[in-house]
CSV table of C-alpha atoms in Angstrom, one decimal:
chain,number,residue,atom,x,y,z
A,22,MET,CA,133.3,137.2,92.8
A,23,SER,CA,134.0,139.8,89.9
A,24,GLU,CA,135.8,143.1,90.4
A,25,SER,CA,132.7,145.1,90.3
A,26,GLY,CA,131.3,143.2,93.6
A,27,ILE,CA,128.9,141.1,91.6
A,28,LEU,CA,128.9,137.3,92.5
A,29,GLU,CA,129.5,135.0,89.8
A,30,VAL,CA,127.4,132.2,89.5
A,31,THR,CA,128.3,129.1,87.5
A,32,HIS,CA,125.8,126.8,85.2
A,33,VAL,CA,125.9,123.4,84.5
A,34,ALA,CA,124.9,122.1,81.1
A,35,ARG,CA,124.7,118.0,80.9
A,36,GLY,CA,127.6,117.7,83.1
A,37,GLN,CA,130.0,120.6,81.6
A,38,LEU,CA,130.6,123.7,83.6
A,39,VAL,CA,129.5,127.1,81.9
A,40,ARG,CA,130.7,130.4,83.4
A,41,GLY,CA,129.4,134.0,82.2
A,42,THR,CA,128.2,137.1,83.4
A,43,SER,CA,125.8,138.3,80.6
A,44,ALA,CA,122.6,137.9,82.6
A,45,HIS,CA,122.3,140.2,86.2
A,46,TYR,CA,119.6,139.9,89.1
A,47,THR,CA,119.4,140.8,92.5
A,48,SER,CA,119.0,138.0,95.1
A,49,ARG,CA,115.7,137.8,96.7
A,50,ASP,CA,116.5,137.6,100.6
A,51,ARG,CA,119.1,139.9,101.0
A,52,GLY,CA,119.5,142.1,97.7
A,53,VAL,CA,122.9,141.0,96.6
A,54,ARG,CA,123.8,141.5,93.0
A,55,PHE,CA,124.9,138.4,90.9
A,56,ALA,CA,125.6,137.6,87.5
A,57,THR,CA,124.9,134.3,85.5
A,58,PRO,CA,125.3,133.0,81.8
A,59,GLU,CA,122.4,133.2,79.6
A,60,VAL,CA,120.2,130.1,80.3
A,61,ASP,CA,121.0,127.9,76.8
A,62,VAL,CA,118.0,125.4,77.0
A,63,ALA,CA,119.1,123.5,74.3
A,64,ALA,CA,122.7,122.8,75.8
A,65,MET,CA,121.0,122.0,79.2
A,66,VAL,CA,118.0,119.1,78.2
A,67,TRP,CA,118.1,115.7,76.7
A,68,PRO,CA,115.7,115.5,74.0
A,69,ARG,CA,113.8,112.1,73.2
A,70,PRO,CA,114.1,109.5,72.3
A,71,GLN,CA,117.7,108.8,73.1
A,72,PRO,CA,117.8,107.2,76.9
A,73,GLY,CA,119.7,109.5,79.3
A,74,PRO,CA,123.7,108.8,80.2
A,75,ALA,CA,122.8,106.6,83.2
A,76,PHE,CA,119.5,104.7,82.3
A,77,GLN,CA,121.2,101.6,81.9
A,78,LEU,CA,124.3,102.0,84.2
A,79,PRO,CA,124.2,99.6,87.3
A,80,ILE,CA,122.8,101.1,90.3
A,81,ALA,CA,126.1,99.6,92.2
A,82,ASP,CA,128.3,101.9,89.7
A,83,VAL,CA,125.9,104.7,90.5
A,84,ILE,CA,126.4,104.2,94.3
A,85,ASP,CA,130.1,103.9,94.2
A,86,PHE,CA,130.4,107.2,92.3
A,87,LEU,CA,128.3,109.1,94.5
A,88,VAL,CA,130.2,107.6,97.3
A,89,ALA,CA,133.6,108.7,96.0
A,90,THR,CA,131.7,112.1,95.3
A,91,GLY,CA,130.9,112.2,98.9
A,92,GLU,CA,134.6,111.5,100.1
A,93,ARG,CA,135.7,114.7,98.4
A,94,LEU,CA,132.9,116.9,99.8
A,95,ARG,CA,135.0,118.0,103.0
A,96,LEU,CA,134.8,121.8,103.1
A,97,ALA,CA,138.6,121.9,104.5
A,98,ALA,CA,139.8,120.3,101.1
A,99,ASN,CA,137.4,121.2,98.7
A,100,PRO,CA,138.1,124.3,96.9
A,101,HIS,CA,134.6,124.3,95.4
A,102,LEU,CA,132.5,124.0,98.7
A,103,GLN,CA,134.7,126.9,100.3
A,104,ALA,CA,133.9,129.5,97.3
A,105,ALA,CA,130.3,128.2,97.7
A,106,LEU,CA,130.4,128.6,101.2
A,107,GLU,CA,131.6,132.6,100.8
A,108,GLY,CA,128.9,133.4,98.3
A,109,THR,CA,126.2,131.4,100.4
A,110,CYS,CA,126.6,133.4,103.2
A,111,GLN,CA,126.2,136.7,101.5
A,112,ILE,CA,123.1,136.0,100.0
A,113,ASN,CA,121.4,133.6,102.4
A,114,ASN,CA,119.2,134.5,105.3
A,115,LEU,CA,120.7,131.6,107.5
A,116,ALA,CA,123.4,132.8,110.0
A,117,PRO,CA,127.0,132.2,108.6
A,118,ASP,CA,127.8,129.6,111.4
A,119,ARG,CA,124.7,127.7,110.6
A,120,VAL,CA,125.7,127.9,106.6
A,121,ARG,CA,129.2,126.6,107.6
A,122,ALA,CA,127.8,123.8,109.6
A,123,SER,CA,125.5,122.6,106.7
A,124,TYR,CA,128.6,122.7,104.2
A,125,GLU,CA,130.5,120.5,106.7
A,126,ARG,CA,128.1,118.1,106.4
A,127,LEU,CA,127.3,117.8,102.6
A,128,GLY,CA,129.4,114.7,102.2
A,129,ASP,CA,127.2,112.8,104.8
A,130,PHE,CA,124.7,112.5,102.0
A,131,PHE,CA,126.5,110.7,99.9
A,132,GLY,CA,127.4,108.1,102.4
A,133,ARG,CA,126.9,104.3,101.3
A,134,GLU,CA,124.9,103.5,103.9
A,135,ILE,CA,122.7,106.4,103.4
A,136,LEU,CA,122.1,105.9,99.6
A,137,GLU,CA,121.4,102.3,100.0
A,138,PHE,CA,119.0,102.7,102.6
A,139,ASP,CA,117.2,105.5,100.9
A,140,LEU,CA,117.3,103.4,97.4
A,141,GLU,CA,115.7,100.4,99.5
A,142,HIS,CA,113.0,102.2,101.3
A,143,GLY,CA,112.2,104.5,98.3
A,144,ILE,CA,112.4,102.3,95.3
A,145,GLY,CA,113.2,98.6,96.7
A,146,ALA,CA,113.6,96.0,94.5
A,147,GLY,CA,112.7,98.1,91.6
A,148,ALA,CA,115.9,99.6,91.1
A,149,ARG,CA,116.0,96.4,88.7
A,150,TRP,CA,113.8,94.3,86.6
A,151,ARG,CA,111.7,91.8,89.1
A,152,SER,CA,109.8,89.2,88.3
A,153,VAL,CA,106.0,88.6,89.5
A,154,GLU,CA,103.9,86.0,89.4
A,155,ARG,CA,100.2,86.6,89.3
A,156,PRO,CA,97.3,84.8,90.8
A,157,ASN,CA,96.4,83.4,87.0
A,158,GLY,CA,99.8,81.7,86.6
A,159,THR,CA,101.5,84.1,84.0
A,160,THR,CA,104.4,86.5,85.0
A,161,LEU,CA,105.5,89.9,84.7
A,162,ALA,CA,108.8,92.0,85.2
A,163,VAL,CA,108.4,95.2,86.9
A,164,ARG,CA,111.1,98.2,87.3
A,165,ALA,CA,111.4,101.6,88.4
A,166,TYR,CA,112.2,103.2,85.1
A,167,PRO,CA,114.5,106.4,84.9
A,168,ILE,CA,112.8,109.7,83.9
A,169,ARG,CA,113.3,113.3,82.9
A,170,LEU,CA,113.4,115.4,85.9
A,171,LEU,CA,113.1,119.2,86.1
A,172,HIS,CA,113.6,120.3,89.9
A,173,PHE,CA,112.9,123.7,91.3
A,174,LEU,CA,115.1,123.9,94.5
A,175,ALA,CA,114.3,126.0,97.8
A,176,GLY,CA,117.3,127.9,99.2
A,177,ASN,CA,116.4,127.6,102.7
A,178,GLY,CA,119.7,125.2,102.9
A,179,PRO,CA,122.5,123.8,101.1
A,180,GLU,CA,121.4,120.4,102.3
A,181,LEU,CA,118.5,120.5,99.9
A,182,ALA,CA,120.9,120.5,96.8
A,183,ALA,CA,122.5,117.6,98.0
A,184,PHE,CA,120.2,115.2,98.8
A,185,SER,CA,118.2,116.4,95.5
A,186,ILE,CA,121.4,115.3,93.5
A,187,ALA,CA,122.3,112.3,95.4
A,188,ARG,CA,118.3,111.3,94.7
A,189,GLY,CA,118.4,112.3,91.4
A,190,ALA,CA,121.3,110.0,90.8
A,191,LEU,CA,119.7,107.4,92.4
A,192,THR,CA,116.8,107.0,90.0
A,193,ARG,CA,119.5,107.2,87.0
A,194,GLY,CA,117.5,109.7,85.2
A,195,VAL,CA,118.3,113.0,83.9
A,196,ASN,CA,117.9,115.9,86.1
A,197,MET,CA,117.5,119.8,85.4
A,198,LEU,CA,118.2,121.7,88.6
A,199,LYS,CA,116.7,125.3,88.9
A,200,MET,CA,118.4,126.9,91.7
A,201,ALA,CA,117.1,129.6,94.1
A,202,SER,CA,118.4,132.7,94.5
A,203,ASN,CA,119.3,132.4,98.0
A,204,ASP,CA,121.4,129.0,97.0
A,205,LEU,CA,123.4,129.4,94.0
A,206,PHE,CA,126.3,127.9,94.7
A,207,THR,CA,125.8,124.3,96.4
A,208,ALA,CA,124.7,122.5,93.3
A,209,PRO,CA,127.3,123.7,91.2
A,210,ALA,CA,130.1,123.1,93.8
A,211,ILE,CA,129.0,119.2,94.2
A,212,LEU,CA,128.9,119.0,90.5
A,213,ALA,CA,132.0,120.6,90.1
A,214,THR,CA,133.6,117.9,92.6
A,215,MET,CA,132.1,115.2,90.6
A,216,ALA,CA,133.9,117.0,87.4
A,217,ASP,CA,137.4,116.5,89.1
A,218,LEU,CA,136.5,113.1,89.9
A,219,GLU,CA,135.2,111.8,86.7
A,220,PRO,CA,134.2,114.5,84.2
A,221,ASP,CA,132.7,112.0,81.9
A,222,HIS,CA,130.8,110.0,84.0
A,223,PRO,CA,127.4,108.9,83.1
A,224,VAL,CA,126.0,110.3,86.4
A,225,LEU,CA,127.6,113.9,85.9
A,226,ARG,CA,126.3,114.0,82.4
A,227,SER,CA,123.0,113.3,83.7
A,228,PHE,CA,122.8,116.8,85.6
A,229,SER,CA,122.2,120.5,84.6
A,230,ALA,CA,121.7,123.4,86.5
A,231,ALA,CA,121.0,126.8,86.5
A,232,TYR,CA,119.3,130.2,87.9
A,233,TRP,CA,116.7,132.2,85.9
A,234,ARG,CA,113.8,134.3,87.5
A,235,GLY,CA,111.1,132.3,88.6
A,236,GLY,CA,108.5,133.0,86.2
A,237,ASP,CA,110.6,134.2,83.2
A,238,ALA,CA,108.2,133.1,80.4
A,239,ALA,CA,111.2,132.8,77.7
A,240,VAL,CA,112.8,130.2,79.6
A,241,GLU,CA,109.9,128.4,81.1
A,242,ALA,CA,108.0,128.1,77.9
A,243,ALA,CA,110.8,126.4,76.3
A,244,LEU,CA,111.6,124.2,79.6
A,245,PHE,CA,108.1,122.9,80.4
A,246,ARG,CA,107.4,120.5,77.5
A,247,LYS,CA,107.0,116.9,77.7
A,248,GLU,CA,109.7,116.6,74.9
A,249,TYR,CA,112.0,117.4,77.5
A,250,PHE,CA,110.8,116.5,81.0
A,251,ASP,CA,108.4,113.8,82.7
A,252,THR,CA,108.0,115.1,86.0
A,253,VAL,CA,108.5,118.7,87.7
A,254,VAL,CA,109.7,118.2,91.4
A,255,ALA,CA,109.1,121.7,93.0
A,256,TRP,CA,110.2,122.6,96.3
A,257,GLY,CA,109.4,126.3,97.8
A,258,GLY,CA,106.9,128.7,98.9
A,259,ALA,CA,103.2,128.8,98.1
A,260,SER,CA,103.9,131.6,94.9
A,261,ALA,CA,106.8,129.4,93.7
A,262,ILE,CA,104.5,126.3,93.6
A,263,ARG,CA,101.4,128.2,92.1
A,264,SER,CA,103.8,129.6,89.5
A,265,VAL,CA,105.2,126.0,88.5
A,266,GLN,CA,101.6,124.6,88.6
A,267,ASN,CA,100.5,127.3,85.9
A,268,HIS,CA,102.7,125.1,83.5
A,269,ILE,CA,101.5,121.7,84.4
A,270,GLY,CA,99.7,119.9,81.8
A,271,PRO,CA,98.9,116.4,80.4
A,272,GLY,CA,102.0,114.5,80.2
A,273,LEU,CA,103.9,116.4,82.5
A,274,ASP,CA,103.6,115.4,86.3
A,275,LEU,CA,104.2,117.3,89.4
A,276,VAL,CA,105.5,116.5,92.5
A,277,ALA,CA,104.8,119.2,94.9
A,278,LEU,CA,106.8,119.5,98.3
A,279,ASN,CA,104.5,122.3,99.6
A,280,PRO,CA,105.3,124.7,102.1
A,281,LYS,CA,104.3,123.5,105.5
A,282,VAL,CA,104.0,124.6,109.3
A,283,SER,CA,105.2,122.4,112.0
A,284,VAL,CA,103.9,122.6,115.5
A,285,SER,CA,104.6,121.2,119.0
A,286,LEU,CA,102.2,119.7,121.6
A,287,ILE,CA,103.7,120.2,125.1
A,288,GLY,CA,101.5,118.4,128.2
A,289,ARG,CA,101.2,119.4,131.6
A,290,GLU,CA,103.7,116.7,132.6
A,291,ALA,CA,106.5,119.6,131.4
A,292,PHE,CA,105.7,121.6,134.6
A,293,GLY,CA,107.0,118.6,137.2
A,294,GLY,CA,109.4,120.6,138.4
A,295,PRO,CA,112.1,123.2,137.3
A,296,SER,CA,114.4,120.6,135.9
A,297,THR,CA,111.6,119.4,133.7
A,298,VAL,CA,110.6,122.9,132.6
A,299,GLU,CA,114.1,123.2,131.6
A,300,PHE,CA,114.6,120.0,129.6
A,301,VAL,CA,111.3,120.7,127.7
A,302,ALA,CA,112.3,124.3,127.2
A,303,ARG,CA,115.7,123.1,125.6
A,304,CYS,CA,114.0,120.7,123.7
A,305,ALA,CA,111.3,123.0,121.9
A,306,ALA,CA,113.9,125.6,121.2
A,307,ARG,CA,115.9,122.6,119.3
A,308,ASP,CA,112.9,122.1,117.4
A,309,VAL,CA,112.4,125.8,116.7
A,310,GLY,CA,116.1,125.9,115.1
A,311,PRO,CA,116.9,128.3,112.8
A,312,GLN,CA,113.5,128.2,111.5
A,313,GLU,CA,114.1,128.2,108.0
A,314,ALA,CA,112.7,124.6,107.2
A,315,CYS,CA,109.4,123.4,107.4
A,316,GLN,CA,110.0,120.8,110.0
A,317,ASN,CA,110.7,123.7,112.4
A,318,SER,CA,108.6,124.5,115.1
A,319,ARG,CA,106.6,127.5,114.7
A,320,PHE,CA,103.3,127.0,116.8
A,321,GLN,CA,103.8,125.3,120.5
A,322,PHE,CA,100.4,124.3,122.1
A,323,VAL,CA,101.2,124.1,125.9
A,324,GLU,CA,98.8,122.5,128.5
A,325,GLY,CA,98.7,124.1,131.9
A,326,ALA,CA,98.0,127.3,134.0
A,327,VAL,CA,98.9,130.2,132.3
A,328,GLU,CA,101.3,131.1,135.1
A,329,ASP,CA,103.2,127.7,134.3
A,330,VAL,CA,103.2,128.7,130.5
A,331,ASP,CA,104.6,131.7,131.1
A,332,THR,CA,107.6,130.3,132.9
A,333,PHE,CA,108.1,128.0,129.9
A,334,CYS,CA,107.8,131.1,127.6
A,335,GLU,CA,110.9,132.6,129.7
A,336,ARG,CA,113.2,129.7,129.5
A,337,LEU,CA,112.2,128.8,125.8
A,338,LEU,CA,113.5,132.3,124.9
A,339,GLU,CA,116.5,131.5,127.0
A,340,HIS,CA,117.2,128.7,124.8
A,341,LEU,CA,116.2,130.4,121.5
A,342,VAL,CA,119.0,133.0,122.2
A,343,SER,CA,121.8,130.8,123.7
A,344,ASN,CA,120.7,128.7,120.7
A,345,THR,CA,121.6,131.3,117.8
A,346,GLY,CA,125.3,131.6,117.9
A,347,GLU,CA,127.6,134.4,116.6
A,348,ALA,CA,125.0,135.9,114.2
A,349,PRO,CA,121.1,135.6,114.6
A,350,GLY,CA,120.2,135.4,110.9
A,351,ARG,CA,116.8,136.4,109.7
A,352,PRO,CA,115.6,139.5,111.8
A,353,THR,CA,111.7,139.5,112.6
A,354,PRO,CA,109.7,140.3,109.5
A,355,ARG,CA,107.9,143.5,109.4
A,356,GLU,CA,104.4,141.8,108.6
A,357,ILE,CA,105.0,139.9,112.2
A,358,ARG,CA,106.2,143.2,114.0
A,359,ASP,CA,103.4,145.0,112.3
A,360,ALA,CA,100.7,142.5,113.6
A,361,LEU,CA,102.1,142.4,117.1
A,362,THR,CA,101.8,146.5,116.9
A,363,ALA,CA,98.2,146.4,115.9
A,364,LEU,CA,97.3,143.7,118.9
A,365,ASP,CA,99.1,145.8,121.5
A,366,GLY,CA,96.7,146.6,124.4
A,367,GLN,CA,93.7,145.1,122.3
A,368,ARG,CA,94.0,141.6,123.3
A,369,ALA,CA,94.9,141.1,127.3
A,370,ASP,CA,95.7,137.2,126.7
A,371,ILE,CA,98.8,138.4,124.7
A,372,LYS,CA,102.4,138.6,126.3
A,373,VAL,CA,105.6,138.9,124.5
A,374,TRP,CA,109.1,138.0,125.4
A,375,GLY,CA,112.1,138.7,123.4
A,376,ASP,CA,112.8,141.2,120.6
A,377,PHE,CA,112.9,141.5,116.9
A,378,SER,CA,116.8,140.9,116.4
A,379,GLY,CA,116.2,137.2,115.2
A,380,ARG,CA,117.7,135.8,118.4
A,381,GLY,CA,114.4,134.8,119.8
A,382,LEU,CA,110.9,136.2,120.4
A,383,VAL,CA,108.3,134.3,122.2
A,384,VAL,CA,104.7,135.3,122.0
A,385,ARG,CA,102.1,133.6,124.1
A,386,SER,CA,98.1,134.0,123.4
A,387,SER,CA,94.9,131.7,123.8
A,388,SER,CA,94.5,131.1,120.3
A,389,PRO,CA,97.0,130.9,117.3
A,390,LEU,CA,97.9,134.7,116.0
A,391,ASP,CA,97.2,135.3,112.3
A,392,ILE,CA,101.2,135.4,111.5
A,393,TYR,CA,103.7,132.8,109.9
A,394,PRO,CA,106.4,133.1,112.5
A,395,ILE,CA,110.0,133.0,111.4
A,396,GLY,CA,113.0,134.4,112.4
A,397,ARG,CA,112.8,132.5,115.6
A,398,THR,CA,109.6,133.5,116.6
A,399,VAL,CA,107.2,131.1,118.2
A,400,ASN,CA,103.7,131.6,118.9
A,401,VAL,CA,102.9,129.7,122.3
A,402,VAL,CA,99.0,128.8,122.7
A,403,VAL,CA,97.8,128.0,126.1
A,404,VAL,CA,95.3,125.2,126.0
A,405,GLU,CA,93.4,123.2,128.7
A,406,ASP,CA,93.7,120.1,126.8
A,407,LEU,CA,96.2,119.0,124.1
A,408,ALA,CA,93.2,117.6,122.3
A,409,ASP,CA,92.0,121.1,121.9
A,410,ALA,CA,95.0,121.8,119.5
A,411,ALA,CA,93.9,119.3,117.1
A,412,ARG,CA,91.5,121.7,115.8
A,413,TYR,CA,93.9,124.1,114.3
A,414,ILE,CA,95.8,121.3,112.6
A,415,ASP,CA,95.3,120.4,109.2
A,416,VAL,CA,96.9,119.2,105.9
A,417,ALA,CA,99.3,122.3,105.9
A,418,ALA,CA,101.1,120.7,109.3
A,419,GLN,CA,103.9,118.7,108.4
A,420,THR,CA,105.7,117.9,111.7
A,421,VAL,CA,104.2,117.5,115.0
A,422,GLY,CA,106.4,117.0,117.9
A,423,ILE,CA,104.8,115.5,120.9
A,424,TYR,CA,105.9,115.6,125.0
A,425,PRO,CA,106.0,113.5,126.6
A,426,ALA,CA,106.4,110.6,124.3
A,427,GLU,CA,104.0,108.5,126.3
A,428,ARG,CA,101.4,110.7,125.5
A,429,LYS,CA,102.1,110.2,121.5
A,430,PRO,CA,99.6,107.0,121.1
A,431,GLU,CA,96.8,109.3,122.7
A,432,LEU,CA,97.5,112.1,120.1
A,433,ARG,CA,99.1,110.5,117.5
A,434,GLU,CA,96.1,109.2,115.7
A,435,MET,CA,94.2,112.5,116.2
A,436,VAL,CA,97.2,115.0,114.8
A,437,LEU,CA,97.4,112.2,111.8
A,438,ALA,CA,93.7,112.2,111.0
A,439,ALA,CA,93.8,116.2,110.8
A,440,GLY,CA,96.1,116.2,108.4
A,441,ALA,CA,99.8,116.0,109.8
A,442,GLN,CA,102.2,113.7,108.1
A,443,ARG,CA,104.9,113.2,110.8
A,444,VAL,CA,105.0,112.8,114.3
A,445,VAL,CA,108.2,113.2,116.6
A,446,THR,CA,109.0,113.2,120.1
A,447,LEU,CA,109.8,116.7,121.3
A,448,GLY,CA,113.4,117.6,120.4
A,449,GLY,CA,113.6,115.3,117.7
A,450,VAL,CA,112.5,117.5,114.7
A,451,THR,CA,115.9,117.4,113.4
A,452,MET,CA,117.5,114.7,115.1
A,453,GLN,CA,116.9,112.4,112.2
A,454,GLY,CA,118.6,114.7,109.7
A,455,ALA,CA,117.2,114.7,106.2
A,456,PRO,CA,114.0,112.6,104.9
A,457,HIS,CA,116.2,109.6,103.9
A,458,GLY,CA,114.1,106.5,103.8
A,459,ARG,CA,110.8,107.9,105.3
A,460,PRO,CA,107.9,109.7,103.7
A,461,HIS,CA,108.2,113.6,103.4
A,462,ASP,CA,104.8,115.4,103.0
A,463,GLY,CA,103.0,112.4,103.3
A,464,PHE,CA,104.6,110.2,100.4
A,465,TYR,CA,108.0,108.5,99.3
A,466,VAL,CA,109.7,110.9,97.0
A,467,LEU,CA,112.1,108.9,95.7
A,468,ALA,CA,109.4,106.4,94.2
A,469,ARG,CA,107.7,109.4,92.5
A,470,MET,CA,110.9,110.2,90.6
A,471,VAL,CA,110.6,107.2,88.8
A,472,ARG,CA,108.1,105.8,86.2
A,473,TRP,CA,107.2,102.4,87.2
A,474,VAL,CA,107.0,99.8,84.1
A,475,SER,CA,105.8,96.5,83.3
A,476,ASP,CA,106.8,93.8,80.7
A,477,GLU,CA,104.2,91.2,80.8
A,478,GLU,CA,103.5,87.5,79.1
A,479,LEU,CA,101.0,86.3,77.6
A,480,PRO,CA,99.0,83.6,79.2
A,481,VAL,CA,100.0,79.8,78.7
């Protein structure tokens, strides 16, 4: 931080750290002032037709370098992460204890077993030239070829920067990272750690990272060009995705990780006794979490009598509050408060537990409210049968948590046919960590971050 109290953000240009304060901004979430260097597009991109620095690097060397990086990503011993943690706590809506927990596990994303598993399930044998014999007797060689990637990162957790860097390195392509205003420090800290390890390594030289305000025509008109990039990987809210889509044209592909809503389906089996209600409410609260990620539960459809569901709501609130920690993070947004105020006295089916502090707010209703629950806000919807909840699920639904697990076969095909992309047992939304080795938003992201090419023989 500068003497004026303005946070200073570091850029990275093809592996080189760039410092400066010529561009000034205010963060989106908490209105904190920060400054960055000017975005020098020419210094940050890799012009064609030269291959990227790691295009021909053996994948074993890539993994070895990432593993060595991960071993240095330990918060207690890494000054880059320590400074990043301090800055992120000032700009991000996540509570400080949640941010610290995220930084303490960043190194886990670079573990050898995780990297090899992600590579195996995302690209498989395509990481190398693979010979294929066709039915007519001819052969061809197939490979997942490195490409040029422009990433638009979301800022709802430091983990996204970590696994975006890990995955970008696994593809051996070149990667330009556009940082979010609520996560300005994680990516530069990881890349600075790589620079400490080996400043001229091809993987490090395959990365640039910068911040500019989304929609800045001067920067984005220069970047969104097929001369520089093949594919844009975009995370974020609806407005961010629409902004990126405006620049996509022939020759420039888009991998859109669209905003999603996740839900829970809780059967009447939850009311088998006080201990069962307590267990189910604890699992349901765990799936809500800090509610900054798409996979966090926002609507919970509960099968049973209203009196039973109200008991569940009471216990759910208790667990939401107890999970909060020292600081709540994001308070209830004004649009939710205004919506509840407008409905007050108008609908007899609505009952509210909790407050607007961000520690926990549970709203019971007979149908889903027209809100986007966030800030540990949960809309609990009473249903006679869990099958009734399927009509509220569409392609905007990401994860569906189900209790009890025995009813997953009954409900799985229904919710997947409706548009959901992931089914878990209630309480398991975040237990699997980052989406290593599994589809995300309905596809394998790593497989979309390469170009599948072939080298073919003539028939004999």
